[in-house]
Coordinates of C-alpha atoms in Angstrom, one line a residue:
X1258 CA -3.1 -8.9 -10.0
X1259 CA -0.1 -9.1 -12.4
X1260 CA 1.6 -6.2 -10.6
X1261 CA 1.1 -7.8 -7.2
X1262 CA 2.7 -11.1 -8.2
X1263 CA 5.5 -9.3 -9.9
X1264 CA 6.1 -7.5 -6.7
X1265 CA 6.0 -10.7 -4.6
X1266 CA 8.4 -12.6 -6.9
X1267 CA 10.9 -9.7 -7.5
X1268 CA 14.5 -10.8 -6.6
X1269 CA 16.0 -7.3 -6.7
X1270 CA 14.7 -4.5 -4.4
X1271 CA 14.9 -1.9 -7.2
X1272 CA 12.4 -4.0 -9.2
X1273 CA 10.3 -4.4 -6.1
X1274 CA 10.1 -0.6 -5.6
X1275 CA 9.0 -0.1 -9.2
X1276 CA 6.2 -2.7 -8.9
X1277 CA 5.2 -1.4 -5.5
X1278 CA 5.0 2.2 -6.9
X1279 CA 2.6 1.0 -9.5
X1280 CA 0.4 -0.7 -6.9
X1281 CA 0.5 2.5 -4.8
X1282 CA -0.8 4.6 -7.7
X1283 CA -3.6 2.1 -8.6
X1284 CA -4.5 0.8 -5.1
X1285 CA -3.2 3.2 -2.4
X1286 CA -5.1 1.5 0.4
X1287 CA -3.8 -1.9 -0.6
X1288 CA -0.3 -0.6 -0.7
X1289 CA -0.6 1.0 2.7
X1290 CA -1.9 -2.2 4.2
X1291 CA 0.9 -4.3 2.7
X1292 CA 3.6 -2.0 3.9
X1293 CA 2.4 -0.8 7.3
X1294 CA 0.2 -3.6 8.6
X1295 CA 1.6 -6.8 7.0
X1296 CA 5.2 -5.7 6.4
X1297 CA 7.3 -6.5 3.3
X1298 CA 9.3 -9.3 5.0
X1299 CA 6.1 -11.3 5.3
X1300 CA 5.3 -11.6 1.6
X1301 CA 8.1 -10.2 -0.5
X1302 CA 10.8 -12.5 -1.9
X1303 CA 13.6 -9.9 -1.8
X1304 CA 12.8 -8.8 1.8
X1305 CA 12.3 -12.2 3.4
X1306 CA 15.2 -12.6 5.9
X1307 CA 15.2 -16.4 6.1
X1308 CA 15.3 -19.3 3.6
X1309 CA 12.9 -18.4 0.9
X1310 CA 11.2 -21.8 0.5
X1311 CA 10.8 -22.6 4.2
X1312 CA 8.5 -19.9 5.5
X1313 CA 5.8 -22.2 6.8
X1314 CA 6.4 -21.6 10.5
X1315 CA 6.6 -17.8 10.0
X1316 CA 3.4 -17.9 7.9
X1317 CA 1.6 -19.7 10.7
X1318 CA 2.9 -17.2 13.2
X1319 CA 1.5 -14.4 11.1
X1320 CA -1.9 -16.1 10.8
X1321 CA -2.0 -16.7 14.5
X1322 CA -1.1 -13.1 15.3
X1323 CA -3.7 -11.7 13.0
X1324 CA -6.4 -14.1 14.2
X1325 CA -5.6 -13.2 17.9
X1326 CA -5.9 -9.5 17.1
X1327 CA -9.2 -9.9 15.2
X1328 CA -10.6 -12.1 18.0
X1329 CA -9.7 -9.6 20.7
X1330 CA -11.0 -6.6 18.7
X1331 CA -14.4 -8.4 18.2
X1332 CA -14.5 -9.3 21.9
X1333 CA -14.1 -5.7 22.8
X1334 CA -16.8 -4.6 20.4
X1335 CA -19.2 -7.3 21.8
X1336 CA -18.6 -6.3 25.4
X1337 CA -19.2 -2.7 24.7
X1338 CA -22.7 -3.3 23.3
X1339 CA -25.5 -1.8 25.4
X1340 CA -28.5 -3.1 23.4
X1341 CA -30.0 -6.5 24.0
X1342 CA -29.1 -7.7 20.4
X1343 CA -26.1 -7.5 18.1
X1344 CA -25.8 -4.2 16.2
X1345 CA -26.9 -5.6 12.9
X1346 CA -30.0 -7.3 14.3
X1347 CA -30.9 -4.4 16.5
X1348 CA -30.8 -2.0 13.5
X1349 CA -33.1 -4.4 11.6
X1350 CA -35.4 -5.0 14.6
X1351 CA -36.0 -1.5 15.8
X1352 CA -38.0 -0.2 12.7
X1353 CA -40.5 -3.0 13.2
X1354 CA -41.7 -1.4 16.4
X1355 CA -43.1 1.6 14.6
X1356 CA -44.5 -0.6 11.8
X1357 CA -46.4 -2.7 14.4
X1358 CA -48.3 0.4 15.8
X1359 CA -51.9 0.7 15.0
X1360 CA -52.4 -3.0 14.1
X1361 CA -55.6 -4.6 15.3
X1362 CA -54.8 -7.7 17.4
X1363 CA -57.4 -10.4 18.3
X1364 CA -56.6 -13.1 20.8
X1365 CA -57.7 -16.5 19.6
X1366 CA -56.4 -18.6 22.5
X1367 CA -53.8 -18.1 25.3
X1368 CA -50.8 -18.2 22.9
X1369 CA -52.3 -17.5 19.4
X1370 CA -53.2 -14.0 18.1
X1371 CA -54.7 -12.7 14.8
X1372 CA -53.0 -9.5 13.8
X1373 CA -54.7 -7.3 11.1
X1374 CA -53.6 -4.2 9.4
X1375 CA -51.0 -3.4 6.7
X1376 CA -50.6 -5.3 3.5
X1377 CA -50.6 -8.7 5.1
X1378 CA -52.4 -10.2 8.0
X1379 CA -50.7 -12.7 10.3
X1380 CA -51.6 -15.4 12.9
X1381 CA -48.9 -15.5 15.5
X1382 CA -48.1 -18.3 18.0
X1383 CA -46.0 -16.7 20.7
X1384 CA -45.3 -20.0 22.3
X1385 CA -43.9 -21.8 19.3
X1386 CA -42.6 -18.5 17.8
X1387 CA -44.3 -18.8 14.5
X1388 CA -46.3 -16.5 12.2
X1389 CA -48.3 -17.3 9.0
X1390 CA -46.2 -14.7 7.2
X1391 CA -43.2 -17.0 7.7
X1392 CA -40.8 -14.2 8.4
X1393 CA -40.8 -15.0 12.2
X1394 CA -40.3 -18.7 11.4
X1395 CA -37.4 -18.3 9.1
X1396 CA -35.4 -15.3 10.5
X1397 CA -36.1 -16.2 14.2
X1398 CA -36.6 -12.5 14.7
X1399 CA -40.1 -11.3 15.5
X1400 CA -42.0 -9.8 12.6
X1401 CA -44.4 -6.9 12.9
X1402 CA -47.2 -9.3 13.6
X1403 CA -45.3 -11.0 16.4
X1404 CA -44.4 -7.6 18.0
X1405 CA -48.0 -6.5 17.9
X1406 CA -49.1 -9.8 19.5
X1407 CA -46.4 -9.5 22.2
X1408 CA -47.5 -6.0 23.1
X1409 CA -51.1 -7.3 23.4
X1410 CA -50.0 -10.2 25.5
X1411 CA -47.7 -8.0 27.6
X1412 CA -44.8 -10.2 26.7
X1413 CA -41.3 -8.8 26.1
X1414 CA -40.6 -8.9 22.4
X1415 CA -36.9 -9.7 23.1
X1416 CA -37.9 -12.9 24.8
X1417 CA -39.1 -14.0 21.3
X1418 CA -35.8 -13.4 19.6
X1419 CA -33.4 -16.3 18.9
X1420 CA -30.7 -16.3 21.6
X1421 CA -28.1 -16.4 18.8
X1422 CA -28.8 -12.8 18.1
X1423 CA -28.3 -11.6 21.7
X1424 CA -25.3 -9.8 23.1
X1425 CA -24.6 -12.7 25.4
X1426 CA -24.1 -15.1 22.6
X1427 CA -22.0 -12.5 20.7
X1428 CA -19.7 -12.2 23.6
X1429 CA -19.4 -16.0 24.0
X1430 CA -18.5 -16.4 20.4
X1431 CA -15.3 -14.5 21.0
X1432 CA -14.9 -15.6 24.7
X1433 CA -11.9 -17.8 24.1
X1434 CA -8.3 -16.5 23.6
X1435 CA -6.0 -17.5 20.8
X1436 CA -2.6 -17.9 22.3
X1437 CA 0.8 -18.0 20.4
X1438 CA 2.3 -21.4 20.0
X1439 CA 5.7 -20.2 21.2
X1440 CA 9.2 -20.9 19.9
X1441 CA 9.7 -24.0 17.9
X1442 CA 12.5 -25.1 20.3
X1443 CA 9.9 -25.2 23.1
X1444 CA 7.4 -27.4 21.3
X1445 CA 6.5 -30.7 23.0
X1446 CA 6.2 -33.0 20.1
X1447 CA 5.3 -36.7 20.8
X1448 CA 7.8 -39.2 19.6
X1449 CA 5.3 -41.0 17.3
X1450 CA 4.8 -37.6 15.5
X1451 CA 8.4 -36.7 15.4
X1452 CA 9.5 -40.0 13.9
X1453 CA 6.6 -40.2 11.4
X1454 CA 7.7 -40.0 7.7
X1455 CA 5.3 -38.0 5.6
X1456 CA 5.7 -38.6 1.9
X1457 CA 4.3 -36.4 -0.9
X1458 CA 1.1 -37.6 -2.5
X1459 CA 1.5 -39.9 -5.5
X1460 CA 1.2 -38.0 -8.8
X1461 CA -0.1 -40.1 -11.6
X1462 CA 1.7 -39.7 -14.9
X1463 CA -0.4 -37.9 -17.5
X1464 CA -1.4 -40.0 -20.5
X1465 CA -0.2 -39.0 -23.9
X1466 CA -2.5 -37.0 -26.2
X1467 CA -5.1 -34.4 -25.6
X1468 CA -6.7 -34.5 -22.2
X1469 CA -10.3 -35.5 -21.9
X1470 CA -12.6 -32.5 -21.6
X1471 CA -16.0 -34.2 -21.5
X1472 CA -17.3 -35.8 -18.4
X1473 CA -19.1 -39.1 -17.9
X1474 CA -22.9 -38.6 -17.9
X1475 CA -24.9 -39.3 -14.8
X1476 CA -27.6 -41.9 -14.6
X1477 CA -30.7 -40.9 -16.5
X1478 CA -28.9 -38.0 -18.2
X1479 CA -29.6 -37.4 -21.9
X1480 CA -26.8 -36.8 -24.3
X1481 CA -27.3 -35.4 -27.7
X1482 CA -25.8 -37.7 -30.4
X1483 CA -25.1 -37.1 -34.0
X1484 CA -27.9 -37.3 -36.5
X1485 CA -28.9 -40.8 -37.4
X1486 CA -29.7 -41.8 -41.0
X1487 CA -33.2 -43.1 -41.4
X1488 CA -32.1 -45.4 -44.3
X1489 CA -29.1 -47.2 -43.0
X1490 CA -29.2 -46.4 -39.3
X1491 CA -25.7 -45.0 -39.2
X1492 CA -24.8 -41.8 -37.4
X1493 CA -23.3 -38.7 -38.9
X1494 CA -25.5 -38.1 -42.0
X1495 CA -29.1 -37.7 -43.2
X1496 CA -31.2 -40.0 -45.3
X1497 CA -31.0 -37.8 -48.4
X1498 CA -27.2 -38.0 -48.3
X1499 CA -26.9 -41.7 -47.6
X1500 CA -24.8 -43.7 -50.1
X1501 CA -25.9 -47.0 -48.8
X1502 CA -27.8 -49.3 -51.2
X1503 CA -29.6 -51.3 -48.5
X1504 CA -32.2 -49.8 -46.2
X1505 CA -32.5 -50.4 -42.4
X1506 CA -35.5 -51.9 -40.7
X1507 CA -34.9 -50.0 -37.5
X1508 CA -36.3 -46.7 -38.8
X1509 CA -35.6 -43.4 -37.3
X1510 CA -34.2 -43.3 -33.7
X1511 CA -34.4 -40.4 -31.3
X1512 CA -31.4 -38.1 -31.0
X1513 CA -31.7 -37.9 -27.2
X1514 CA -30.7 -41.3 -25.8
X1515 CA -30.7 -41.9 -22.0
X1516 CA -27.4 -43.2 -20.6

């Protein structure tokens, strides 16, 4: 990361080229991304065309442009799906069909089935979409028991899948469009916002001395204290090394004291 920040903060282009060459040797894919997809003017001090310390609007434009591209790319992928589920869930779901073959299924009532076979048996409720193996309950994706029960009940296994895994929901997730905000000169800013004075947050002056490194204990938390003398009751030494001439009636105290 040292080479990257040196590249970012370089004032002279010759220095920038030297640092960038080092990044290219060590991380060629990163260097290609920074040069071809991001562009030097977006992150390099010596290539930035405007005022160095006022790039906020340009930064927001870059973020919006990148988000719009990602959103549209994912929308295209989602619309091209031909399977009922998203690609990751479909690849996880498909092998379970073969695993459910050969399982003995016994109907207990109109919606409950006892599925035997394999390492673990399961009792499936296809109405409430549950199974005693808990895999169906937690993942919201039919387990091998639920698939076997659905086949026995002649119910589509895809009807038991959570709708959030379907292609329709995948497309809806990227259905909206992220539009650019336009030129700053065309912004319609309300008067109460334009006239508002925003002050920097108040910074408390740091106290003199070494900063506190220990935290305040929580209620009921035990903190280990120094050893307590069984003779005088003071902390920091043992009874054998006590120089006190008078004993203490308190006796030994525990070293773990609740706060």
